[in-house]
PDB file of C-alpha atoms in Angstrom:
ATOM      1  CA  MET A  11       0.000   0.000   0.000  1.00  0.00           C
ATOM      2  CA  LEU A  12       2.758   2.430   0.843  1.00  0.00           C
ATOM      3  CA  ALA A  13       4.884   1.277  -2.083  1.00  0.00           C
ATOM      4  CA  SER A  14       2.088   2.104  -4.503  1.00  0.00           C
ATOM      5  CA  GLY A  15       1.391   5.397  -2.767  1.00  0.00           C
ATOM      6  CA  SER A  16      -2.279   4.586  -2.192  1.00  0.00           C
ATOM      7  CA  VAL A  17      -3.057   6.543   0.952  1.00  0.00           C
ATOM      8  CA  SER A  18      -6.799   5.980   0.612  1.00  0.00           C
ATOM      9  CA  THR A  19      -6.293   2.199   0.758  1.00  0.00           C
ATOM     10  CA  LEU A  20      -4.100   2.587   3.851  1.00  0.00           C
ATOM     11  CA  VAL A  21      -6.759   4.728   5.532  1.00  0.00           C
ATOM     12  CA  ALA A  22      -9.487   2.194   4.640  1.00  0.00           C
ATOM     13  CA  VAL A  23      -7.513  -0.754   6.014  1.00  0.00           C
ATOM     14  CA  GLY A  24      -6.588   1.189   9.153  1.00  0.00           C
ATOM     15  CA  SER A  25     -10.194   2.201   9.694  1.00  0.00           C
ATOM     16  CA  LEU A  26     -11.350  -1.384   9.212  1.00  0.00           C
ATOM     17  CA  ALA A  27      -8.798  -2.576  11.773  1.00  0.00           C
ATOM     18  CA  ALA A  28      -9.944   0.068  14.278  1.00  0.00           C
ATOM     19  CA  VAL A  29     -13.612  -0.903  13.815  1.00  0.00           C
ATOM     20  CA  LEU A  30     -12.801  -4.596  14.252  1.00  0.00           C
ATOM     21  CA  TYR A  31     -10.813  -3.929  17.440  1.00  0.00           C
ATOM     22  CA  ALA A  32     -13.699  -1.848  18.807  1.00  0.00           C
ATOM     23  CA  PHE A  33     -16.186  -4.609  17.976  1.00  0.00           C
ATOM     24  CA  TYR A  34     -13.922  -7.168  19.648  1.00  0.00           C
ATOM     25  CA  GLY A  35     -13.743  -4.988  22.773  1.00  0.00           C
ATOM     26  CA  ILE A  36     -17.537  -4.723  22.891  1.00  0.00           C
ATOM     27  CA  LEU A  37     -17.865  -8.507  22.593  1.00  0.00           C
ATOM     28  CA  GLU A  38     -15.290  -9.038  25.347  1.00  0.00           C
ATOM     29  CA  GLY A  39     -17.215  -6.674  27.630  1.00  0.00           C
ATOM     30  CA  LEU A  40     -20.491  -8.470  26.944  1.00  0.00           C
ATOM     31  CA  GLN A  41     -18.893 -11.848  27.582  1.00  0.00           C
ATOM     32  CA  GLU A  42     -17.482 -10.601  30.871  1.00  0.00           C
ATOM     33  CA  ARG A  43     -20.856  -9.306  32.036  1.00  0.00           C
ATOM     34  CA  ILE A  44     -22.673 -12.486  31.011  1.00  0.00           C
ATOM     35  CA  LEU A  45     -20.176 -14.732  32.792  1.00  0.00           C
ATOM     36  CA  LEU A  46     -20.276 -12.543  35.894  1.00  0.00           C
ATOM     37  CA  ARG A  47     -24.064 -12.815  36.036  1.00  0.00           C
ATOM     38  CA  LEU A  48     -23.858 -16.568  35.452  1.00  0.00           C
ATOM     39  CA  GLY A  49     -21.416 -16.932  38.341  1.00  0.00           C
ATOM     40  CA  LEU A  50     -23.634 -14.896  40.645  1.00  0.00           C
ATOM     41  CA  GLN A  51     -26.715 -16.938  39.687  1.00  0.00           C
ATOM     42  CA  VAL A  52     -24.913 -20.213  40.345  1.00  0.00           C
ATOM     43  CA  ASP A  53     -23.760 -18.854  43.704  1.00  0.00           C
ATOM     44  CA  ALA A  54     -27.262 -17.712  44.652  1.00  0.00           C
ATOM     45  CA  LEU A  55     -28.778 -21.006  43.553  1.00  0.00           C
ATOM     46  CA  LEU A  56     -26.361 -23.229  45.467  1.00  0.00           C
ATOM     47  CA  SER A  57     -25.282 -21.126  48.452  1.00  0.00           C
ATOM     48  CA  GLU A  58     -28.083 -22.187  50.815  1.00  0.00           C
ATOM     49  CA  ASP A  59     -27.547 -25.907  50.193  1.00  0.00           C
ATOM     50  CA  THR A  60     -23.785 -25.473  50.370  1.00  0.00           C
ATOM     51  CA  TYR A  61     -24.027 -23.796  53.746  1.00  0.00           C
ATOM     52  CA  ARG A  62     -26.207 -26.624  55.024  1.00  0.00           C
ATOM     53  CA  TRP A  63     -23.752 -29.222  53.694  1.00  0.00           C
ATOM     54  CA  SER A  64     -20.785 -27.478  55.246  1.00  0.00           C
ATOM     55  CA  ASN A  65     -22.460 -27.681  58.652  1.00  0.00           C
ATOM     56  CA  SER A  66     -23.651 -31.277  58.374  1.00  0.00           C
ATOM     57  CA  LEU A  67     -20.623 -32.932  56.735  1.00  0.00           C
ATOM     58  CA  PRO A  68     -18.408 -32.963  59.857  1.00  0.00           C
ATOM     59  CA  VAL A  69     -21.257 -34.524  61.839  1.00  0.00           C
ATOM     60  CA  ARG A  70     -22.036 -37.183  59.224  1.00  0.00           C
ATOM     61  CA  LEU A  71     -18.526 -38.057  58.082  1.00  0.00           C
ATOM     62  CA  GLY A  72     -16.373 -37.238  61.107  1.00  0.00           C
ATOM     63  CA  ARG A  73     -12.768 -36.302  60.362  1.00  0.00           C
ATOM     64  CA  LYS A  74     -13.198 -36.899  56.657  1.00  0.00           C
ATOM     65  CA  GLY A  75     -16.111 -34.441  56.562  1.00  0.00           C
ATOM     66  CA  ALA A  76     -14.182 -31.830  58.524  1.00  0.00           C
ATOM     67  CA  SER A  77     -11.560 -31.626  55.798  1.00  0.00           C
ATOM     68  CA  LEU A  78     -14.140 -30.956  53.075  1.00  0.00           C
ATOM     69  CA  SER A  79     -14.995 -27.355  52.295  1.00  0.00           C
ATOM     70  CA  PRO A  80     -18.106 -26.970  50.112  1.00  0.00           C
ATOM     71  CA  ILE A  81     -18.272 -23.202  50.634  1.00  0.00           C
ATOM     72  CA  ARG A  82     -14.723 -22.738  49.339  1.00  0.00           C
ATOM     73  CA  ASP A  83     -15.478 -25.072  46.420  1.00  0.00           C
ATOM     74  CA  LEU A  84     -18.580 -23.075  45.474  1.00  0.00           C
ATOM     75  CA  ASP A  85     -16.581 -19.859  45.700  1.00  0.00           C
ATOM     76  CA  THR A  86     -13.954 -21.349  43.394  1.00  0.00           C
ATOM     77  CA  ILE A  87     -16.624 -22.320  40.863  1.00  0.00           C
ATOM     78  CA  ARG A  88     -18.147 -18.825  41.005  1.00  0.00           C
ATOM     79  CA  GLN A  89     -14.750 -17.197  40.514  1.00  0.00           C
ATOM     80  CA  PHE A  90     -13.987 -19.516  37.597  1.00  0.00           C
ATOM     81  CA  LEU A  91     -17.236 -18.640  35.842  1.00  0.00           C
ATOM     82  CA  ALA A  92     -16.895 -14.917  36.502  1.00  0.00           C
ATOM     83  CA  GLY A  93     -13.190 -14.736  35.682  1.00  0.00           C
ATOM     84  CA  ALA A  94     -11.337 -14.481  32.421  1.00  0.00           C
ATOM     85  CA  VAL A  95     -10.404 -18.191  32.449  1.00  0.00           C
ATOM     86  CA  ILE A  96     -13.064 -19.126  29.930  1.00  0.00           C
ATOM     87  CA  GLY A  97     -11.741 -18.245  26.464  1.00  0.00           C
ATOM     88  CA  PRO A  98     -13.250 -15.907  23.897  1.00  0.00           C
ATOM     89  CA  ILE A  99     -16.491 -16.845  22.211  1.00  0.00           C
TER      90      ILE A  99
END
């Protein structure tokens, strides 16, 4: 493009690249918001049962149940869903 001296082609390609980067940024933002909401919904759906399990596991399973941590596991799942670990769409 520069060798041929076609400035209009260079401007068109540069503009196209800028529009595509902007579109990609919008999609990334939407994906982030969707995954954040998904993580919060999973947390809200399972938090009550998880709290109950975390209190009853040590009683039911003894030492083995005391080492389990359902609340921490649910928090890890929520953070995974809401984080940037899941790749682009």
